[in-house]
């Protein structure tokens, strides 16, 4: 019996140091954070319609705030689902000459999922490419610039759901991160061709700058 106990103790003395010398597990670490975004909205209508007197790009603006949950791996990969609430305003070319531009303001709830790879420059700074998808639900829409004889409501005119793809880059700085991405909507903003705007099915593009703080 004494020999067996001695053998077990010797085995433990050999195995435990060997386990401690193995590399750290590459399991994902998890952190959560808050976000704030600034949006520049670029509609994909014809923005050089000199016959309508429009030779500028009708940019719109917006912003959002929300939260994210980040899963990071030691080798630099990360995946980050989140949720955010925001407001965006988009200006669209009208269908008829001399009509004002049609403005669409929308409150939205969005569920983005972003992933990417961060190259570590040092212990507190890294940069890398990111890409993702986003499901968007516009729960309130308001329209300006409609002609007096238009009897359609915003609910009838504009599609409440959209799905977007996005790509860009992210800079990590300790507990902070800044992400710049281009978003492309995959669904037309207008439900049907009502003859209200120049393009019957414009798809909006967006450039978003997001600041994040991780706890």
PDB file of C-alpha atoms in Angstrom:
ATOM      1  CA  UNK A   1       0.000   0.000   0.000  1.00  0.00           C
ATOM      2  CA  UNK A   2       2.828   2.364   0.889  1.00  0.00           C
ATOM      3  CA  UNK A   3       4.372   1.742  -2.541  1.00  0.00           C
ATOM      4  CA  UNK A   4       1.078   2.562  -4.293  1.00  0.00           C
ATOM      5  CA  UNK A   5       0.667   5.848  -2.408  1.00  0.00           C
ATOM      6  CA  UNK A   6       4.281   6.777  -3.122  1.00  0.00           C
ATOM      7  CA  UNK A   7       3.768   6.041  -6.827  1.00  0.00           C
ATOM      8  CA  UNK A   8       0.617   8.220  -6.977  1.00  0.00           C
ATOM      9  CA  UNK A   9       2.415  11.117  -5.304  1.00  0.00           C
ATOM     10  CA  UNK A  10       5.325  10.834  -7.732  1.00  0.00           C
ATOM     11  CA  UNK A  11       2.906  10.764 -10.706  1.00  0.00           C
ATOM     12  CA  UNK A  12       1.149  13.896  -9.459  1.00  0.00           C
ATOM     13  CA  UNK A  13       4.480  15.643  -9.011  1.00  0.00           C
ATOM     14  CA  UNK A  14       5.306  14.930 -12.655  1.00  0.00           C
ATOM     15  CA  UNK A  15       1.911  15.602 -14.264  1.00  0.00           C
ATOM     16  CA  UNK A  16       0.936  18.866 -12.538  1.00  0.00           C
ATOM     17  CA  UNK A  17       4.026  20.861 -13.590  1.00  0.00           C
ATOM     18  CA  UNK A  18       3.595  19.505 -17.112  1.00  0.00           C
ATOM     19  CA  UNK A  19      -0.008  20.751 -17.201  1.00  0.00           C
ATOM     20  CA  UNK A  20       1.034  24.166 -15.946  1.00  0.00           C
ATOM     21  CA  UNK A  21       3.600  24.442 -18.738  1.00  0.00           C
ATOM     22  CA  UNK A  22       0.967  23.931 -21.474  1.00  0.00           C
ATOM     23  CA  UNK A  23      -0.225  27.046 -23.440  1.00  0.00           C
ATOM     24  CA  UNK A  24      -3.354  28.842 -22.337  1.00  0.00           C
ATOM     25  CA  UNK A  25      -6.670  27.536 -23.641  1.00  0.00           C
ATOM     26  CA  UNK A  26      -7.902  29.297 -26.756  1.00  0.00           C
ATOM     27  CA  UNK A  27     -11.460  29.543 -25.507  1.00  0.00           C
ATOM     28  CA  UNK A  28     -13.286  32.786 -26.219  1.00  0.00           C
ATOM     29  CA  UNK A  29     -13.399  35.506 -23.600  1.00  0.00           C
ATOM     30  CA  UNK A  30     -16.579  37.549 -23.256  1.00  0.00           C
ATOM     31  CA  UNK A  31     -17.155  41.228 -22.535  1.00  0.00           C
ATOM     32  CA  UNK A  32     -20.005  43.638 -23.037  1.00  0.00           C
ATOM     33  CA  UNK A  33     -20.097  47.295 -23.879  1.00  0.00           C
ATOM     34  CA  UNK A  34     -22.135  50.334 -24.868  1.00  0.00           C
ATOM     35  CA  UNK A  35     -22.086  52.056 -28.266  1.00  0.00           C
ATOM     36  CA  UNK A  36     -22.906  55.387 -29.895  1.00  0.00           C
ATOM     37  CA  UNK A  37     -22.992  55.879 -33.683  1.00  0.00           C
ATOM     38  CA  UNK A  38     -23.094  58.719 -36.201  1.00  0.00           C
ATOM     39  CA  UNK A  39     -24.605  57.930 -39.622  1.00  0.00           C
ATOM     40  CA  UNK A  40     -24.253  59.537 -43.052  1.00  0.00           C
ATOM     41  CA  UNK A  41     -27.073  58.353 -45.336  1.00  0.00           C
ATOM     42  CA  UNK A  42     -26.466  58.271 -49.091  1.00  0.00           C
ATOM     43  CA  UNK A  43     -29.521  57.299 -51.193  1.00  0.00           C
ATOM     44  CA  UNK A  44     -28.829  55.395 -54.406  1.00  0.00           C
ATOM     45  CA  UNK A  45     -31.071  57.606 -56.503  1.00  0.00           C
ATOM     46  CA  UNK A  46     -29.801  59.603 -59.459  1.00  0.00           C
ATOM     47  CA  UNK A  47     -28.018  62.456 -57.697  1.00  0.00           C
ATOM     48  CA  UNK A  48     -26.907  64.350 -60.825  1.00  0.00           C
ATOM     49  CA  UNK A  49     -30.310  65.185 -62.327  1.00  0.00           C
ATOM     50  CA  UNK A  50     -29.476  68.547 -63.863  1.00  0.00           C
ATOM     51  CA  UNK A  51     -32.859  68.579 -65.637  1.00  0.00           C
ATOM     52  CA  UNK A  52     -34.440  68.753 -62.176  1.00  0.00           C
ATOM     53  CA  UNK A  53     -31.987  71.336 -60.944  1.00  0.00           C
ATOM     54  CA  UNK A  54     -30.336  68.814 -58.587  1.00  0.00           C
ATOM     55  CA  UNK A  55     -26.614  68.384 -59.100  1.00  0.00           C
ATOM     56  CA  UNK A  56     -25.663  67.649 -55.485  1.00  0.00           C
ATOM     57  CA  UNK A  57     -25.755  64.517 -53.369  1.00  0.00           C
ATOM     58  CA  UNK A  58     -28.758  64.667 -50.994  1.00  0.00           C
ATOM     59  CA  UNK A  59     -27.031  63.440 -47.869  1.00  0.00           C
ATOM     60  CA  UNK A  60     -28.995  62.612 -44.747  1.00  0.00           C
ATOM     61  CA  UNK A  61     -27.818  62.087 -41.198  1.00  0.00           C
ATOM     62  CA  UNK A  62     -28.682  60.089 -38.133  1.00  0.00           C
ATOM     63  CA  UNK A  63     -27.373  58.260 -35.127  1.00  0.00           C
ATOM     64  CA  UNK A  64     -28.005  55.457 -32.678  1.00  0.00           C
ATOM     65  CA  UNK A  65     -27.079  54.073 -29.260  1.00  0.00           C
ATOM     66  CA  UNK A  66     -27.043  50.544 -27.934  1.00  0.00           C
ATOM     67  CA  UNK A  67     -25.107  47.673 -26.419  1.00  0.00           C
ATOM     68  CA  UNK A  68     -22.875  44.855 -27.689  1.00  0.00           C
ATOM     69  CA  UNK A  69     -21.615  41.507 -26.433  1.00  0.00           C
ATOM     70  CA  UNK A  70     -18.100  40.670 -27.646  1.00  0.00           C
ATOM     71  CA  UNK A  71     -16.570  37.192 -27.899  1.00  0.00           C
ATOM     72  CA  UNK A  72     -12.799  37.381 -28.456  1.00  0.00           C
ATOM     73  CA  UNK A  73     -10.206  34.692 -29.167  1.00  0.00           C
ATOM     74  CA  UNK A  74      -6.493  35.007 -28.259  1.00  0.00           C
ATOM     75  CA  UNK A  75      -5.392  34.825 -31.903  1.00  0.00           C
ATOM     76  CA  UNK A  76      -7.260  38.049 -32.788  1.00  0.00           C
ATOM     77  CA  UNK A  77     -10.668  36.884 -34.034  1.00  0.00           C
ATOM     78  CA  UNK A  78     -13.872  38.264 -32.529  1.00  0.00           C
ATOM     79  CA  UNK A  79     -17.647  38.091 -33.039  1.00  0.00           C
ATOM     80  CA  UNK A  80     -19.938  40.794 -31.690  1.00  0.00           C
ATOM     81  CA  UNK A  81     -23.764  40.688 -31.680  1.00  0.00           C
ATOM     82  CA  UNK A  82     -25.610  43.738 -30.433  1.00  0.00           C
ATOM     83  CA  UNK A  83     -28.792  45.800 -30.354  1.00  0.00           C
ATOM     84  CA  UNK A  84     -29.346  49.509 -30.927  1.00  0.00           C
ATOM     85  CA  UNK A  85     -32.058  52.145 -31.279  1.00  0.00           C
ATOM     86  CA  UNK A  86     -31.591  55.137 -33.545  1.00  0.00           C
ATOM     87  CA  UNK A  87     -32.974  57.696 -35.962  1.00  0.00           C
ATOM     88  CA  UNK A  88     -32.068  58.314 -39.615  1.00  0.00           C
ATOM     89  CA  UNK A  89     -33.161  60.926 -42.141  1.00  0.00           C
ATOM     90  CA  UNK A  90     -32.885  60.229 -45.884  1.00  0.00           C
ATOM     91  CA  UNK A  91     -33.531  62.705 -48.727  1.00  0.00           C
ATOM     92  CA  UNK A  92     -34.858  61.288 -52.016  1.00  0.00           C
ATOM     93  CA  UNK A  93     -35.345  62.822 -55.485  1.00  0.00           C
ATOM     94  CA  UNK A  94     -39.014  63.397 -56.428  1.00  0.00           C
ATOM     95  CA  UNK A  95     -40.699  61.782 -59.398  1.00  0.00           C
ATOM     96  CA  UNK A  96     -42.072  65.069 -60.789  1.00  0.00           C
ATOM     97  CA  UNK A  97     -40.176  68.155 -61.934  1.00  0.00           C
ATOM     98  CA  UNK A  98     -40.368  71.163 -59.576  1.00  0.00           C
ATOM     99  CA  UNK A  99     -41.500  69.024 -56.635  1.00  0.00           C
ATOM    100  CA  UNK A 100     -39.413  69.279 -53.467  1.00  0.00           C
ATOM    101  CA  UNK A 101     -37.241  66.417 -52.412  1.00  0.00           C
ATOM    102  CA  UNK A 102     -39.009  63.765 -50.365  1.00  0.00           C
ATOM    103  CA  UNK A 103     -37.571  63.412 -46.875  1.00  0.00           C
ATOM    104  CA  UNK A 104     -37.996  60.227 -44.848  1.00  0.00           C
ATOM    105  CA  UNK A 105     -37.253  60.221 -41.118  1.00  0.00           C
ATOM    106  CA  UNK A 106     -37.311  56.839 -39.410  1.00  0.00           C
ATOM    107  CA  UNK A 107     -36.886  55.603 -35.851  1.00  0.00           C
ATOM    108  CA  UNK A 108     -35.398  52.130 -35.964  1.00  0.00           C
ATOM    109  CA  UNK A 109     -34.434  49.135 -33.886  1.00  0.00           C
ATOM    110  CA  UNK A 110     -31.504  47.167 -35.284  1.00  0.00           C
ATOM    111  CA  UNK A 111     -29.754  43.903 -34.459  1.00  0.00           C
ATOM    112  CA  UNK A 112     -26.214  43.949 -35.905  1.00  0.00           C
ATOM    113  CA  UNK A 113     -23.742  41.061 -35.882  1.00  0.00           C
ATOM    114  CA  UNK A 114     -20.123  42.019 -36.594  1.00  0.00           C
ATOM    115  CA  UNK A 115     -17.013  39.874 -36.862  1.00  0.00           C
ATOM    116  CA  UNK A 116     -13.410  40.512 -37.710  1.00  0.00           C
ATOM    117  CA  UNK A 117      -9.726  40.115 -36.982  1.00  0.00           C
ATOM    118  CA  UNK A 118      -7.666  42.572 -34.922  1.00  0.00           C
ATOM    119  CA  UNK A 119      -3.918  42.825 -35.483  1.00  0.00           C
ATOM    120  CA  UNK A 120      -2.259  43.789 -32.202  1.00  0.00           C
ATOM    121  CA  UNK A 121       0.203  46.673 -32.603  1.00  0.00           C
ATOM    122  CA  UNK A 122       0.982  46.639 -28.869  1.00  0.00           C
ATOM    123  CA  UNK A 123      -0.780  45.617 -25.659  1.00  0.00           C
ATOM    124  CA  UNK A 124      -3.274  48.505 -25.812  1.00  0.00           C
ATOM    125  CA  UNK A 125      -3.689  49.167 -29.542  1.00  0.00           C
ATOM    126  CA  UNK A 126      -4.870  47.097 -32.505  1.00  0.00           C
ATOM    127  CA  UNK A 127      -6.517  47.507 -35.901  1.00  0.00           C
ATOM    128  CA  UNK A 128      -8.159  45.175 -38.367  1.00  0.00           C
ATOM    129  CA  UNK A 129     -10.928  44.510 -40.927  1.00  0.00           C
ATOM    130  CA  UNK A 130     -14.510  43.840 -39.867  1.00  0.00           C
ATOM    131  CA  UNK A 131     -17.713  42.789 -41.667  1.00  0.00           C
ATOM    132  CA  UNK A 132     -21.203  41.781 -40.714  1.00  0.00           C
ATOM    133  CA  UNK A 133     -24.946  41.843 -41.245  1.00  0.00           C
ATOM    134  CA  UNK A 134     -27.775  43.836 -39.686  1.00  0.00           C
ATOM    135  CA  UNK A 135     -31.528  43.306 -39.339  1.00  0.00           C
ATOM    136  CA  UNK A 136     -33.425  46.622 -39.183  1.00  0.00           C
ATOM    137  CA  UNK A 137     -36.987  47.368 -38.101  1.00  0.00           C
ATOM    138  CA  UNK A 138     -38.256  50.916 -38.698  1.00  0.00           C
ATOM    139  CA  UNK A 139     -41.018  51.269 -36.117  1.00  0.00           C
ATOM    140  CA  UNK A 140     -41.854  54.944 -36.789  1.00  0.00           C
ATOM    141  CA  UNK A 141     -41.654  56.747 -40.160  1.00  0.00           C
ATOM    142  CA  UNK A 142     -42.409  60.365 -41.031  1.00  0.00           C
ATOM    143  CA  UNK A 143     -42.423  61.895 -44.529  1.00  0.00           C
ATOM    144  CA  UNK A 144     -41.976  65.482 -45.700  1.00  0.00           C
ATOM    145  CA  UNK A 145     -42.128  67.015 -49.176  1.00  0.00           C
ATOM    146  CA  UNK A 146     -45.146  65.051 -50.432  1.00  0.00           C
ATOM    147  CA  UNK A 147     -47.412  66.838 -52.891  1.00  0.00           C
ATOM    148  CA  UNK A 148     -50.810  68.027 -51.677  1.00  0.00           C
ATOM    149  CA  UNK A 149     -52.656  65.458 -53.786  1.00  0.00           C
ATOM    150  CA  UNK A 150     -50.723  62.520 -52.268  1.00  0.00           C
ATOM    151  CA  UNK A 151     -52.971  60.606 -49.895  1.00  0.00           C
ATOM    152  CA  UNK A 152     -50.548  57.819 -48.973  1.00  0.00           C
ATOM    153  CA  UNK A 153     -49.342  57.537 -45.388  1.00  0.00           C
ATOM    154  CA  UNK A 154     -45.749  56.797 -44.386  1.00  0.00           C
ATOM    155  CA  UNK A 155     -46.905  53.357 -43.289  1.00  0.00           C
ATOM    156  CA  UNK A 156     -48.147  52.672 -46.814  1.00  0.00           C
ATOM    157  CA  UNK A 157     -45.128  54.150 -48.582  1.00  0.00           C
ATOM    158  CA  UNK A 158     -42.065  52.793 -46.797  1.00  0.00           C
ATOM    159  CA  UNK A 159     -40.957  49.273 -45.995  1.00  0.00           C
ATOM    160  CA  UNK A 160     -40.564  48.734 -42.222  1.00  0.00           C
ATOM    161  CA  UNK A 161     -38.044  45.874 -42.441  1.00  0.00           C
ATOM    162  CA  UNK A 162     -34.646  45.865 -44.096  1.00  0.00           C
ATOM    163  CA  UNK A 163     -31.537  43.725 -44.112  1.00  0.00           C
ATOM    164  CA  UNK A 164     -28.068  45.168 -44.633  1.00  0.00           C
ATOM    165  CA  UNK A 165     -24.520  43.948 -45.158  1.00  0.00           C
ATOM    166  CA  UNK A 166     -21.579  45.992 -43.897  1.00  0.00           C
ATOM    167  CA  UNK A 167     -17.785  46.099 -44.060  1.00  0.00           C
ATOM    168  CA  UNK A 168     -15.042  48.345 -42.766  1.00  0.00           C
ATOM    169  CA  UNK A 169     -12.307  48.459 -40.138  1.00  0.00           C
ATOM    170  CA  UNK A 170     -12.000  48.746 -36.367  1.00  0.00           C
ATOM    171  CA  UNK A 171      -9.420  50.327 -34.075  1.00  0.00           C
ATOM    172  CA  UNK A 172      -9.074  48.877 -30.558  1.00  0.00           C
ATOM    173  CA  UNK A 173      -7.626  50.993 -27.737  1.00  0.00           C
ATOM    174  CA  UNK A 174      -7.734  49.292 -24.342  1.00  0.00           C
ATOM    175  CA  UNK A 175     -11.410  49.494 -23.258  1.00  0.00           C
ATOM    176  CA  UNK A 176     -12.339  51.618 -26.296  1.00  0.00           C
ATOM    177  CA  UNK A 177     -12.954  50.801 -29.951  1.00  0.00           C
ATOM    178  CA  UNK A 178     -13.903  52.864 -33.015  1.00  0.00           C
ATOM    179  CA  UNK A 179     -15.504  51.163 -36.019  1.00  0.00           C
ATOM    180  CA  UNK A 180     -16.053  52.722 -39.451  1.00  0.00           C
ATOM    181  CA  UNK A 181     -18.287  50.726 -41.790  1.00  0.00           C
ATOM    182  CA  UNK A 182     -20.233  51.067 -45.037  1.00  0.00           C
ATOM    183  CA  UNK A 183     -23.778  49.631 -44.923  1.00  0.00           C
ATOM    184  CA  UNK A 184     -25.694  48.552 -48.019  1.00  0.00           C
ATOM    185  CA  UNK A 185     -29.417  47.856 -47.689  1.00  0.00           C
ATOM    186  CA  UNK A 186     -30.563  44.794 -49.604  1.00  0.00           C
ATOM    187  CA  UNK A 187     -34.265  45.705 -49.776  1.00  0.00           C
ATOM    188  CA  UNK A 188     -35.843  48.760 -51.438  1.00  0.00           C
ATOM    189  CA  UNK A 189     -37.007  51.465 -49.062  1.00  0.00           C
ATOM    190  CA  UNK A 190     -40.311  51.922 -50.966  1.00  0.00           C
ATOM    191  CA  UNK A 191     -42.986  49.227 -50.686  1.00  0.00           C
ATOM    192  CA  UNK A 192     -44.409  49.780 -54.195  1.00  0.00           C
ATOM    193  CA  UNK A 193     -43.971  52.122 -57.148  1.00  0.00           C
ATOM    194  CA  UNK A 194     -46.379  54.896 -56.182  1.00  0.00           C
ATOM    195  CA  UNK A 195     -44.747  57.499 -58.433  1.00  0.00           C
ATOM    196  CA  UNK A 196     -43.622  59.550 -55.429  1.00  0.00           C
ATOM    197  CA  UNK A 197     -39.856  59.358 -55.883  1.00  0.00           C
ATOM    198  CA  UNK A 198     -37.645  59.221 -58.943  1.00  0.00           C
ATOM    199  CA  UNK A 199     -36.509  55.633 -58.530  1.00  0.00           C
ATOM    200  CA  UNK A 200     -39.239  53.123 -57.801  1.00  0.00           C
ATOM    201  CA  UNK A 201     -36.962  51.017 -55.614  1.00  0.00           C
ATOM    202  CA  UNK A 202     -33.992  52.949 -54.236  1.00  0.00           C
ATOM    203  CA  UNK A 203     -31.632  51.118 -51.919  1.00  0.00           C
ATOM    204  CA  UNK A 204     -29.967  53.326 -49.339  1.00  0.00           C
ATOM    205  CA  UNK A 205     -26.294  53.244 -48.478  1.00  0.00           C
ATOM    206  CA  UNK A 206     -24.849  54.418 -45.193  1.00  0.00           C
ATOM    207  CA  UNK A 207     -21.474  55.195 -43.671  1.00  0.00           C
ATOM    208  CA  UNK A 208     -21.428  54.716 -39.907  1.00  0.00           C
ATOM    209  CA  UNK A 209     -18.804  55.686 -37.336  1.00  0.00           C
ATOM    210  CA  UNK A 210     -19.332  53.887 -34.019  1.00  0.00           C
ATOM    211  CA  UNK A 211     -17.591  54.426 -30.696  1.00  0.00           C
ATOM    212  CA  UNK A 212     -17.668  51.526 -28.214  1.00  0.00           C
ATOM    213  CA  UNK A 213     -16.704  51.206 -24.581  1.00  0.00           C
ATOM    214  CA  UNK A 214     -16.206  47.708 -23.099  1.00  0.00           C
ATOM    215  CA  UNK A 215     -16.571  47.024 -19.399  1.00  0.00           C
TER     216      UNK A 215
END
